[in-house]
XYZ file of C-alpha atoms in Angstrom:
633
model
C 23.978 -30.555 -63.780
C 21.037 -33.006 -64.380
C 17.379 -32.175 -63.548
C 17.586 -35.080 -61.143
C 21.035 -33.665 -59.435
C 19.139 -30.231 -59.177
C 16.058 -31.889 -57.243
C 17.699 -33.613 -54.926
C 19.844 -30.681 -54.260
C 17.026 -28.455 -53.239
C 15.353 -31.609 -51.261
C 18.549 -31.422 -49.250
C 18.175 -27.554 -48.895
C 14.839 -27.637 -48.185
C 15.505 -30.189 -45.260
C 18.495 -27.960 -43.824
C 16.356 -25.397 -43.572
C 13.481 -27.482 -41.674
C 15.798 -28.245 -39.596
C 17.440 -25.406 -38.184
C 13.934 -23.731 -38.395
C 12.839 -25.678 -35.508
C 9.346 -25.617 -36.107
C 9.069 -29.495 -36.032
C 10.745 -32.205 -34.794
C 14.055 -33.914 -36.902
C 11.857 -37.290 -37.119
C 8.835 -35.209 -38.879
C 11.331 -33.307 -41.156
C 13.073 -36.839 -42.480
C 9.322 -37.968 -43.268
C 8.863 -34.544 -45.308
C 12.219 -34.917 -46.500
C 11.185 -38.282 -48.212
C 7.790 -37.305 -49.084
C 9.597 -34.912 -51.094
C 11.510 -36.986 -52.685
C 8.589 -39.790 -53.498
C 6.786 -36.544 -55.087
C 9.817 -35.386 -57.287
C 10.500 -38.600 -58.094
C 7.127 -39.348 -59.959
C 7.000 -36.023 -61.276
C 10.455 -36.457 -63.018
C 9.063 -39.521 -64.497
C 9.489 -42.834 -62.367
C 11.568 -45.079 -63.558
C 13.698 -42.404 -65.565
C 14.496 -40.691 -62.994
C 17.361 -41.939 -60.565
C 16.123 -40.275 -57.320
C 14.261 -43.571 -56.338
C 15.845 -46.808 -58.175
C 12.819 -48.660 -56.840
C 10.255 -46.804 -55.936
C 8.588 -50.026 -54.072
C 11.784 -49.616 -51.878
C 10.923 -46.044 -50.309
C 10.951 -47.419 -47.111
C 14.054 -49.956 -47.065
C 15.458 -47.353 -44.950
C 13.460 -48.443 -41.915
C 15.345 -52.464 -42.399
C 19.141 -51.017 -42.988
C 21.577 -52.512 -40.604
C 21.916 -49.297 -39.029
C 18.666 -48.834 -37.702
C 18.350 -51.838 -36.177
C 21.750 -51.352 -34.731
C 20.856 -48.345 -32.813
C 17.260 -49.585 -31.393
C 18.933 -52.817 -30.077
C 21.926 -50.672 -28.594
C 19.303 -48.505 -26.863
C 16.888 -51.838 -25.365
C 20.587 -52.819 -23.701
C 21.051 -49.442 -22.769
C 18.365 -50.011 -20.623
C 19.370 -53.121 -19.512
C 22.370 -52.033 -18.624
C 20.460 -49.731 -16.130
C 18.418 -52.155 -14.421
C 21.166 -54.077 -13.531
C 22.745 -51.711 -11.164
C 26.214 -51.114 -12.801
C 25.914 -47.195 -13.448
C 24.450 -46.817 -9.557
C 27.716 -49.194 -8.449
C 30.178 -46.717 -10.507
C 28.488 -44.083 -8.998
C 29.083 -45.278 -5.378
C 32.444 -46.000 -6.383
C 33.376 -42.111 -7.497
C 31.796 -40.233 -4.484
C 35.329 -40.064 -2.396
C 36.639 -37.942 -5.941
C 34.052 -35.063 -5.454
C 35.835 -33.635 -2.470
C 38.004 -31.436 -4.740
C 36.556 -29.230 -7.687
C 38.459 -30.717 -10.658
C 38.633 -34.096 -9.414
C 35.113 -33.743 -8.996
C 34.726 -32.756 -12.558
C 37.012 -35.111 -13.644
C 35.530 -37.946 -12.161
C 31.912 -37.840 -13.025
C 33.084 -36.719 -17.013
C 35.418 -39.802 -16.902
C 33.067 -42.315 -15.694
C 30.148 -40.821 -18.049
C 32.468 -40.848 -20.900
C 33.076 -45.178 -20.274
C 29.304 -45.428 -19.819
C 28.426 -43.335 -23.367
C 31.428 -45.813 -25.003
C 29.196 -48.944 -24.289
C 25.861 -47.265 -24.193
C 23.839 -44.780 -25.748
C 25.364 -41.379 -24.740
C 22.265 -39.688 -24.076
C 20.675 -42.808 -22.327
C 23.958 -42.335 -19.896
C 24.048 -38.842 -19.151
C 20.147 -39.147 -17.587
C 21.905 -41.833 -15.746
C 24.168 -39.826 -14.226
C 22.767 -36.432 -14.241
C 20.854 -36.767 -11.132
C 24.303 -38.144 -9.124
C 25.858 -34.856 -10.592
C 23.309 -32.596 -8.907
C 23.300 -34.530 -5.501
C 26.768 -34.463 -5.165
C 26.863 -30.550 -6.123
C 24.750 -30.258 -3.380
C 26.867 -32.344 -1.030
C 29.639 -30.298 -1.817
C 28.080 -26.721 -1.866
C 29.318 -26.318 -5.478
C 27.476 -24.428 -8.183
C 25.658 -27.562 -10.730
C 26.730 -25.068 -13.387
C 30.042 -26.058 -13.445
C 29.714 -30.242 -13.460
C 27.025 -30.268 -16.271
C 28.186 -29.008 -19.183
C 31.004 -31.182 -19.063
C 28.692 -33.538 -18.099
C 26.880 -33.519 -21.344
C 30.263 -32.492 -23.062
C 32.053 -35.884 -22.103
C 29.087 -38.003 -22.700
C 29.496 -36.872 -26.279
C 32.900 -37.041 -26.351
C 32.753 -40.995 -24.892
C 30.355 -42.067 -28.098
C 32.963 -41.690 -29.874
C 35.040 -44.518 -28.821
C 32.955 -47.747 -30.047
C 30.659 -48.166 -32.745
C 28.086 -48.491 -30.381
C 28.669 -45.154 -28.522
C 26.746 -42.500 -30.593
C 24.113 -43.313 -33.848
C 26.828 -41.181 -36.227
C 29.480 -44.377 -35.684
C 26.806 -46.979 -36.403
C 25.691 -45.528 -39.511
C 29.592 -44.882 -40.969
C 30.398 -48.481 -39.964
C 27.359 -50.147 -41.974
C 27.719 -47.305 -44.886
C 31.638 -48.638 -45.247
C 30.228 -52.421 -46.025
C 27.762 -50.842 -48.445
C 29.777 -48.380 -50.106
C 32.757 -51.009 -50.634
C 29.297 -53.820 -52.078
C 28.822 -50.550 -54.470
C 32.138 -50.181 -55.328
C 32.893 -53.653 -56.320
C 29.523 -53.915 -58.350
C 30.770 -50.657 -60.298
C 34.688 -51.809 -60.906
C 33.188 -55.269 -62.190
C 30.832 -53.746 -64.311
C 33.494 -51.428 -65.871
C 37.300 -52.209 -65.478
C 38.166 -48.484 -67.176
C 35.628 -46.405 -64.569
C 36.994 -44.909 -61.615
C 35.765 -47.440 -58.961
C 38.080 -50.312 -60.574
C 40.848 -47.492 -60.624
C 40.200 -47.178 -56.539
C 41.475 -50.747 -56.098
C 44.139 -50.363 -58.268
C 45.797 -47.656 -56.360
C 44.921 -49.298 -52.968
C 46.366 -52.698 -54.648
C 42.999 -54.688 -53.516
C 42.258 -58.187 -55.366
C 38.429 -57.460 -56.479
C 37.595 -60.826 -56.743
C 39.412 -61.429 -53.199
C 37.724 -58.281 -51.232
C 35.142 -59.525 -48.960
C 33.222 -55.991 -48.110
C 32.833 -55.354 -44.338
C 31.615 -52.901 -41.864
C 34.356 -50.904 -39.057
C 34.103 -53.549 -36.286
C 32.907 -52.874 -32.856
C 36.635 -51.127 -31.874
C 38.020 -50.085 -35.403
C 36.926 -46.418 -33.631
C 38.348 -46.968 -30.493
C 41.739 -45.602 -31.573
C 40.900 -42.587 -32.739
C 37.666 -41.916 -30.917
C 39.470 -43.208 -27.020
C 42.358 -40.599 -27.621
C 40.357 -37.756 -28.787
C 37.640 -38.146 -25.511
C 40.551 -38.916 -23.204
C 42.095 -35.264 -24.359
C 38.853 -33.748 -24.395
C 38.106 -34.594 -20.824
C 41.217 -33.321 -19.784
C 40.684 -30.289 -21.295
C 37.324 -30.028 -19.714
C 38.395 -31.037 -16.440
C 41.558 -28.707 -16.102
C 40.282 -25.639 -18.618
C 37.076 -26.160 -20.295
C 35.126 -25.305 -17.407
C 36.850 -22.332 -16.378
C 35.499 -21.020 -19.703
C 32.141 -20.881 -18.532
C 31.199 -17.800 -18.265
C 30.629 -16.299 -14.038
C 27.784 -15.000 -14.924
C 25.798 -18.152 -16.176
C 26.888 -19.785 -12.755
C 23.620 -20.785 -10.744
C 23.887 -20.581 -6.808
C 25.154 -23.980 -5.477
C 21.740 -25.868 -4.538
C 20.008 -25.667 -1.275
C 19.468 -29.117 0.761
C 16.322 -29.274 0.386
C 13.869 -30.994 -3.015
C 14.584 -27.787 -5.200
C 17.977 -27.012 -6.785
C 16.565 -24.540 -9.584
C 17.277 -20.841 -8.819
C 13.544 -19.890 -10.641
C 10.779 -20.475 -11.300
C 7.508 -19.435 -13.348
C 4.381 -19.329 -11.065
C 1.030 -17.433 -10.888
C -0.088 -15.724 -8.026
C -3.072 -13.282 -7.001
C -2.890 -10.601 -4.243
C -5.683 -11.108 -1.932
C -7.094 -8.811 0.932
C -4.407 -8.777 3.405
C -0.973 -9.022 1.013
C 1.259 -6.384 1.615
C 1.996 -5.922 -1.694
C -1.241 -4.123 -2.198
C 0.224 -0.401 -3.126
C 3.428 -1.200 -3.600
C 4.024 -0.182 -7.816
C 5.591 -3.241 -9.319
C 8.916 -1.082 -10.182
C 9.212 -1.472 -6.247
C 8.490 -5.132 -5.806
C 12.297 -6.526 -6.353
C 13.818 -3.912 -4.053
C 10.229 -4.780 -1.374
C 11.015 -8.500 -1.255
C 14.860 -7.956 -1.451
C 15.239 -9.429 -5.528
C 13.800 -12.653 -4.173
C 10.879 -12.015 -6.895
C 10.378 -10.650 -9.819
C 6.881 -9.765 -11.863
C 7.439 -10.132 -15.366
C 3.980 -10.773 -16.438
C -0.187 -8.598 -15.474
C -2.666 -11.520 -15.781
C -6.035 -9.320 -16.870
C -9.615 -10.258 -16.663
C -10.009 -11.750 -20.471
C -6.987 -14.126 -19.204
C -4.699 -12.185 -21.876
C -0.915 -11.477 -20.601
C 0.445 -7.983 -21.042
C 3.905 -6.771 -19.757
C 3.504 -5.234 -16.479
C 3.386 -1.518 -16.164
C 6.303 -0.128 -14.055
C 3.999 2.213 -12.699
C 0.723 0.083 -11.932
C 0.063 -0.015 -8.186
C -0.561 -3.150 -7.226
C -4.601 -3.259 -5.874
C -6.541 -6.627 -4.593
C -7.447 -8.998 -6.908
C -4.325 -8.396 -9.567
C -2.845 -11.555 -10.516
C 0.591 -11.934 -12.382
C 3.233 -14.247 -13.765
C 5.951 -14.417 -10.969
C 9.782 -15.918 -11.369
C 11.311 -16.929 -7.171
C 13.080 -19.699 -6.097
C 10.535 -22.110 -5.150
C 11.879 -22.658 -1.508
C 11.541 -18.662 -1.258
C 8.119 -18.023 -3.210
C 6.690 -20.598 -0.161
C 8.227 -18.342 2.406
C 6.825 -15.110 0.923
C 3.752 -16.785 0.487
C 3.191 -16.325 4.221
C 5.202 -13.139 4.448
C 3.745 -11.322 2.401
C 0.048 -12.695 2.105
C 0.594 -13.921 -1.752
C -1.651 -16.539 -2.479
C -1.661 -18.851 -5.617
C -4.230 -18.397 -8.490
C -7.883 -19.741 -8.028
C -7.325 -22.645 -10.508
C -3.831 -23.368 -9.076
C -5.425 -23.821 -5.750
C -7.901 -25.678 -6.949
C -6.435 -28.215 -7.793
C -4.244 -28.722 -5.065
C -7.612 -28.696 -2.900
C -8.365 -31.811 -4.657
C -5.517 -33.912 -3.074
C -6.115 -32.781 0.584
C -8.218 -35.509 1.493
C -5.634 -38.064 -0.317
C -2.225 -38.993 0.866
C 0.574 -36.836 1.690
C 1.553 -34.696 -1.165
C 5.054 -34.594 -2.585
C 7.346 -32.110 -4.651
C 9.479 -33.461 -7.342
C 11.510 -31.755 -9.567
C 11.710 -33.796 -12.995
C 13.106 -33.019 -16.192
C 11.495 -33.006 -19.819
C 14.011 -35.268 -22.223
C 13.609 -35.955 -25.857
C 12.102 -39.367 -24.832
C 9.742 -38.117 -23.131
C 5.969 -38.347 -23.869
C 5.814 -34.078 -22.743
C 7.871 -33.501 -25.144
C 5.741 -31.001 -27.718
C 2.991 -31.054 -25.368
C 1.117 -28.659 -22.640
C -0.206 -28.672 -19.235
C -3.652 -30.122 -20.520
C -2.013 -33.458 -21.324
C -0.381 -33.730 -18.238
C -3.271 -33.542 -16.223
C -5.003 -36.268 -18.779
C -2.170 -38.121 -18.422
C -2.243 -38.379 -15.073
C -5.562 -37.998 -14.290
C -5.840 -34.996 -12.434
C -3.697 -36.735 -9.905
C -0.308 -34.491 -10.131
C -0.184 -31.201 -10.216
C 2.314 -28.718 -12.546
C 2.970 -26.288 -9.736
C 6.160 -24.434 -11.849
C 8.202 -24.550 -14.727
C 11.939 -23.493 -15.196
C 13.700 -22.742 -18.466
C 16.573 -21.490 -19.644
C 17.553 -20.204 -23.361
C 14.500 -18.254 -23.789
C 12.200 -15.993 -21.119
C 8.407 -17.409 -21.134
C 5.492 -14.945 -21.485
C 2.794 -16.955 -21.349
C 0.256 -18.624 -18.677
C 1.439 -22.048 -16.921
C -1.637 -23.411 -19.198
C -0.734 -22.704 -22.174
C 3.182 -23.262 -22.234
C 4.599 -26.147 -24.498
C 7.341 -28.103 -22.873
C 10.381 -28.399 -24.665
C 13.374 -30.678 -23.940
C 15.202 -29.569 -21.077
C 12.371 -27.720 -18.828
C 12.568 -28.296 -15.793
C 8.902 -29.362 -13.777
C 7.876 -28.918 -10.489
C 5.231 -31.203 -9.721
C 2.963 -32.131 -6.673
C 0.877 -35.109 -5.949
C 1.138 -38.193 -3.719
C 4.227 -40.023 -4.196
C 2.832 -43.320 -5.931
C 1.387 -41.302 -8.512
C 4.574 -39.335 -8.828
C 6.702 -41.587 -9.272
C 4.393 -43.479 -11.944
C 4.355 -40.440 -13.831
C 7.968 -40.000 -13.996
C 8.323 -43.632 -15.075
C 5.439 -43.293 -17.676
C 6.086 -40.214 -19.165
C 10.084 -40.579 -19.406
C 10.959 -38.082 -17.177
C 14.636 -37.780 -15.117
C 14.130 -36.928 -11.661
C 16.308 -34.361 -10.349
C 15.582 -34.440 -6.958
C 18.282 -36.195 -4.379
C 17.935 -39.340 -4.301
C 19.668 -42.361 -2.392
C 22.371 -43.902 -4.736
C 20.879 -47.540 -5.104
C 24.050 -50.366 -5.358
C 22.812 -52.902 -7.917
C 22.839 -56.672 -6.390
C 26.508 -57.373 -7.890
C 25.040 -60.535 -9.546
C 23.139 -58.663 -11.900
C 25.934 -56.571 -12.847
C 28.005 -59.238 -13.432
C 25.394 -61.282 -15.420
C 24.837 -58.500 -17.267
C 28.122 -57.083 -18.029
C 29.176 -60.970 -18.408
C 26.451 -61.161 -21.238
C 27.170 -57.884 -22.737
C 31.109 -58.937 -23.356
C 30.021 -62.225 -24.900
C 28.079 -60.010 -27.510
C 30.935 -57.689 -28.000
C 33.226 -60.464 -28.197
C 31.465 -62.726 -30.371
C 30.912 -59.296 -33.268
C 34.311 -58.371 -32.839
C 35.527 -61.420 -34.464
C 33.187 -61.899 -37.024
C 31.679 -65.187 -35.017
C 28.073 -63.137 -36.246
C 26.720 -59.720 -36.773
C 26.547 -57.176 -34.582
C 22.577 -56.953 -35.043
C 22.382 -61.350 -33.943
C 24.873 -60.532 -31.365
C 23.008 -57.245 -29.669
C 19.637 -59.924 -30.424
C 20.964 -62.432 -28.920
C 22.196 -60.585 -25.442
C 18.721 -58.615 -25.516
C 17.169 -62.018 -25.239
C 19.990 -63.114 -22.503
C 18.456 -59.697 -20.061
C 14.666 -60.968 -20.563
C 15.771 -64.847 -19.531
C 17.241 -63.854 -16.716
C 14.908 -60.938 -15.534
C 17.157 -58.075 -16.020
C 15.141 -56.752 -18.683
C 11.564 -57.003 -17.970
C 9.231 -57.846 -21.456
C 7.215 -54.518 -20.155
C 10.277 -52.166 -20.297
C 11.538 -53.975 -23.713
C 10.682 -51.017 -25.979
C 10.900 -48.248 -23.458
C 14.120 -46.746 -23.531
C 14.386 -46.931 -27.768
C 14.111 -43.341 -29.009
C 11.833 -43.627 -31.719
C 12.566 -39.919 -33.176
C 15.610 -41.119 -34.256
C 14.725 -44.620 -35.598
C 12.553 -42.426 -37.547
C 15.042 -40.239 -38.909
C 17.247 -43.043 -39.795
C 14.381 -44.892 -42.070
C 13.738 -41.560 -43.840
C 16.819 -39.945 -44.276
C 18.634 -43.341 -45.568
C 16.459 -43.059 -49.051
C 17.728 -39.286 -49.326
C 21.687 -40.056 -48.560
C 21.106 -43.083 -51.406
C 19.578 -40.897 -53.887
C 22.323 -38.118 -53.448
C 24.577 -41.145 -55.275
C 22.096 -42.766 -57.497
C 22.130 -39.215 -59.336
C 25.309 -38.821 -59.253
C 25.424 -35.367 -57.057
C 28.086 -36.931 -54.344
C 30.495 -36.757 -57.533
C 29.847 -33.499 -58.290
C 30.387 -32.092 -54.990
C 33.437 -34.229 -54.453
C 34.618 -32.404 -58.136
C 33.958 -29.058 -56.825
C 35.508 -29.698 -53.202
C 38.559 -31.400 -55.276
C 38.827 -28.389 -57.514
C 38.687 -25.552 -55.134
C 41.212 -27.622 -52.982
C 43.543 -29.001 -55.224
C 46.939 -26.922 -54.185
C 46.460 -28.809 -50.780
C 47.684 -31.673 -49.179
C 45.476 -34.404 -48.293
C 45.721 -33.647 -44.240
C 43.688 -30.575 -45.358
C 41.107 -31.745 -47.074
C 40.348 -34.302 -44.483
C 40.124 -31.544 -41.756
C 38.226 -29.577 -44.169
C 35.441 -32.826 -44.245
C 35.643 -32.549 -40.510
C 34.796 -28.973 -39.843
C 32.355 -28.909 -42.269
C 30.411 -31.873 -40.834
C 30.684 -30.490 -37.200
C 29.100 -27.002 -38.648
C 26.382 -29.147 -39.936
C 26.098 -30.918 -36.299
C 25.632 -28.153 -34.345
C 22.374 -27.201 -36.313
C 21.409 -30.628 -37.340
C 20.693 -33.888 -35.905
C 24.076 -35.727 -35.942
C 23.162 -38.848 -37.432
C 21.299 -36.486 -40.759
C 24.674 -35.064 -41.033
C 26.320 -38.352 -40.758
C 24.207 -39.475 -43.410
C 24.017 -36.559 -46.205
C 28.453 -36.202 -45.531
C 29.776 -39.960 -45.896
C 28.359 -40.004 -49.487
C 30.194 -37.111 -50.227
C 33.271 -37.752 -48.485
C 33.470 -41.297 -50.108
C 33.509 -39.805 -53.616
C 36.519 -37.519 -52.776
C 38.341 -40.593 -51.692
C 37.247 -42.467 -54.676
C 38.560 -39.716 -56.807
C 41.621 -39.486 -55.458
C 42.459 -43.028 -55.491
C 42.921 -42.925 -51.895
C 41.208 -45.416 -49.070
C 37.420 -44.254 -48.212
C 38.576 -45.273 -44.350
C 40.112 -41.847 -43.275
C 37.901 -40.110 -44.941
C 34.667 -42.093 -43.170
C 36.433 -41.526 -39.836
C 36.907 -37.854 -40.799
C 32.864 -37.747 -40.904
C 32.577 -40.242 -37.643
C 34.218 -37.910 -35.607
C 32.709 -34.677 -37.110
C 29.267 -35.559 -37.012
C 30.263 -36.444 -33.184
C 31.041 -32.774 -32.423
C 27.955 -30.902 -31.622
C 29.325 -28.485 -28.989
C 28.537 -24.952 -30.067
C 24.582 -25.146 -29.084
C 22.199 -26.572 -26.736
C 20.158 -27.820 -30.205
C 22.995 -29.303 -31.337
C 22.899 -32.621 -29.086
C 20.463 -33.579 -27.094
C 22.997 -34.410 -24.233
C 23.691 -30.465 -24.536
C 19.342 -29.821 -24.329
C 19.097 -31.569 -21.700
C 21.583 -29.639 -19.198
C 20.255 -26.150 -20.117
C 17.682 -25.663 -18.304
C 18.978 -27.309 -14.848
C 22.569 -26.012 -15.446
C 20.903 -22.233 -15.959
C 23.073 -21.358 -18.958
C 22.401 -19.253 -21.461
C 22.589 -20.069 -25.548
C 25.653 -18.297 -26.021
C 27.403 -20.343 -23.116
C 28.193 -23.051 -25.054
C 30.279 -22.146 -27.800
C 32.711 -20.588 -25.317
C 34.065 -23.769 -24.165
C 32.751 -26.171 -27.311
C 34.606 -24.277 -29.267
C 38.374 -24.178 -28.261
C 37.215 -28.315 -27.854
C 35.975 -28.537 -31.011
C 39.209 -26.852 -32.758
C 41.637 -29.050 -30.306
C 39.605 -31.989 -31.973
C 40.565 -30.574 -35.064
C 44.238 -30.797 -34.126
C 44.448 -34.105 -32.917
C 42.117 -35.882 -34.716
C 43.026 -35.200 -38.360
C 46.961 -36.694 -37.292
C 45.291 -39.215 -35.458
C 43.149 -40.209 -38.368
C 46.101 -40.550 -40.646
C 48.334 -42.705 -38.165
C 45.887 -45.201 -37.517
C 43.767 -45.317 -40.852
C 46.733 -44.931 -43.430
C 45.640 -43.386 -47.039
């Protein structure tokens, strides 16, 4: 092993563990990740050492293919959603939510055809908010619809290229690797590159290198998410455990069973002598104090035994229809601050409640209460804050939102709804279904076929194409110039830049070979069916703690070099890695379709492997066959 092999080796580690730490976002741990790598590089001695061929070229990431591929599938994403075609579906699929599975059913098969022509995550927020009207329509438990919600959604990026970031980057790494492959065979007729072609009888000096077209994953990809939502809609959810089902939602704003509030007990609150051991049984479990505000602001666990006296103030969790209710029952009365600032919009318009929730677009992502309110200036309020996965101990003030909280906020209803729009929030209050004028959706689906069309036979690239119908939405006012970058998740671009130097430099030092050797050795004695489903569980372990697309990236290196060495076609083994990387169901962190359901579906961490994984080892099944019948070896 060379001193190179050994660096990059512990830059990969290094990132692994940065990710499933936690401690900072996947876009900051690619830049560290290549930061790294720049260092070691130059310390290794520039040009001799074959972690950077270029080192002017750090950054050549940030033009592949594949990056631009996924920021113009997100802008048409968005177009997509102006036009009114995901609110006509969703008229279309109300009758099918008068029985419980063909409820399920019907909202995880129409999600799963939106995530197959856009981004999936861009159409579950689409759709979530139909999901928990209509569980409300039909006195049904959200619990239940959302998971395989954010289950399908995943499972429908898998049928295009376009579908999921993992698909785009193994269709433009198959043009590249086969570029690299022909440059080594000419270079050497005896190495094993020029013995590849051989065994797959391929003309060199004929083979024109190309990426896996717009559909080359629909056969695989369509079969395995038309099983999987099957299996959700007739099993899966039955697998979610009784206890993690939230109380169907009320007809009213609020569908989350809890909520984290502060309150004070003034004067004339019965609560005053109660001890707080008694307060569940006093207000019949319709609250809960979980947290003693004292004087120096500090939070303490409350004493079982303190008697609650005037003036105590303490972190509450109630169902926000029921805290307002006890408000007056009881005599609880919000904290000074709290009421504050609501006194500030009693001379302005009506005030509003919305409940909104926090994606991985959004601008609260990472941040606290304090840049809300500058946000917004001072004009909406942060009244309560749900969230599931881990219990919160700390003051309203000093929490940091994470993806999938769910926000109650109060302030007139312009300024609410600007600062859902702004800040890139999904509202998750009912809302009227709004039909799209049908010529918009048929402009824009019209456009949107002429650009699949015209990549899917080579007529140009997918990246004019996608340019080309972006510029189609903006002529014709579907996609307005102000909402052109809105919708691209620039975490992800980020990722993509970075981690593309890193997956290079695993080949450049020749480390996918030697992991291919040691994969090859310890699996020799088995058939080739194995070590393809072998490639596939291993990159779905890796996608359940890791951003898909990183795992897409680090595994089709590796996975090309055990094709390579056997002489077999890199095509199964790429689509072993496509469809891996696509399988994050084991953990909320794992996809951010599955963050961004755990807080308003009230599950629990350990809720998801119970139905991901007898989906993820049916995927298993299928899709290693499925792999070899369609991509032959």
């Amino acid at each position: 092993m060379t001193t190179d092999q050994i660096a990059i080796l512990l830059i990969i580690a290094l990132t692994f563990v940065l990710f499933i730490w936690g401690k900072w976002r996947y876009d900051i741990v690619s830049m560290i990740a290549l930061g790294t790598l720049f260092i070691a590089d130059k310390l290794l001695g520039g040009e001799r050492s074959d972690l950077i061929v270029e080192g002017s070229n750090l950054f050549i990431g940030f033009a592949h293919p594949a990056v631009i591929t996924v920021a113009l599938v997100l802008i048409i994403s968005r177009a997509l959603r102006n036009s009114g075609v995901v609110d006509l579906i969703a008229h279309q699929i109300a009758p099918f939510s008068k029985h419980k599975i063909t409820h399920i059913s019907s909202l995880s098969g129409v999600v799963m055809i939106l995530s197959a022509i856009m981004n999936n995550v861009g159409a579950l927020a689409l759709m979530l908010p139909v999901a928990l009207k209509s569980s409300v329509k039909r006195k049904r438990s959200p619990s239940i619809l959302l998971m395989p919600l954010a289950f399908a959604s995943i499972l429908g990026g898998m049928i295009t290229m376009i579908g999921t970031p993992p698909n785009i980057i193994i269709a433009t790494f198959r043009e590249t690797q086969l570029i690299a492959l022909k440059a080594r065979a000419l270079a050497d007729v005896n190495s094993v590159a020029a013995n590849y072609f051989k065994t797959q009888n391929i003309d060199i000096s004929q083979l024109d290198p190309a990426p896996f077209s717009m559909l080359d994953f629909s056969p695989v990809g369509g079969v395995i998410a038309l099983v999987g939502v099957l299996f959700i809609a007739l099993i899966g959810w039955r697998l979610i455990p009784k206890t993690s089902l939230k109380k169907p939602g009320k007809s009213t704003l609020f569908s989350i069973d809890e909520y984290i509030t502060e309150v004070r007990i003034p004067l004339a609150c019965t609560f005053i002598g109660v001890p707080v051991r008694e307060i569940e049984d006093f207000t019949k479990d319709r609250l809960t104090i979980f947290g003693h505000i004292l004087e120096d602001e500090t939070i303490h666990l409350p004493n079982n035994e303190h008697v609650i006296k005037k003036g105590d103030r303490f972190l509450v969790k109630a169902d926000p229809v029921e805290l307002r209710l006890m408000m007056n029952e009881y005599g609880l009365r919000l904290t000074k601050i709290m009421r504050e600032r609501i006194n500030q919009l009693k001379d302005k318009q009506s005030t509003f409640f919305r409940e909104v929730l926090v994606t991985q677009q959004s601008l609260l992502e990472g941040q606290n209460r304090a840049f809300l309110r500058k946000r917004t200036s001072n004009s909406v309020i942060l009244m309560a804050l749900a969230r599931r996965g881990q219990p919160i101990r700390k003051r309203l003030g000093k929490i940091v939102f994470h993806v999938g909280d769910v926000l109650l906020l109060q302030g007139n209803i312009d300024n609410l709804e600007d600062t859902i729009s702004s800040l890139e929030l999904i509202p998750l209050a009912e809302r009227n279904v709004k039909v799209g004028v049908f010529s918009k959706v048929s402009t824009a689906l019209l456009i949107f076929g002429a650009a699949i069309v015209l990549s899917m036979f080579g007529v140009l690239p997918v990246t004019v194409s996608f340019s080309g119908a972006i510029l189609m939405y903006i002529f014709t006012g579907i996609l307005p110039i102000s909402e052109l970058y809105k919708q691209i998740d620039w975490p992800i671009i980020v990722l993509l830049g970075a981690m593309i130097p890193v997956s290079n430099a695993l080949q450049s030092t020749g480390t996918t070979g030697l992991i291919a050797d040691i994969m090859l050795t310890l699996t020799q004695d088995f058939p080739v069916w194995f070590i393809l489903g072998i490639i596939m569980v291993f990159t779905m372990t890796l996608s359940d703690v890791i951003n898909n697309a990183a795992t897409a990236l680090i595994m089709a290196p590796i996975a090309v070099e055990i094709a390579v060495s056997l002489g077999l076609s890199i095509d199964p083994f790429l689509m072993s890695v496509a469809v891996g990387a696509s399988c994050a169901f084991l953990t909320p962190i794992g996809h951010q379709c599955n963050a961004l359901v755990l807080g308003p579906g009230a599950y629990k961490f350990s809720d998801y492997w119970k139905m991901g994984l007898p989906l993820e080892i049916l995927i298993v099944i299928i899709g290693t066959p499925l792999i070899l019948y369609f991509w032959p070896l």
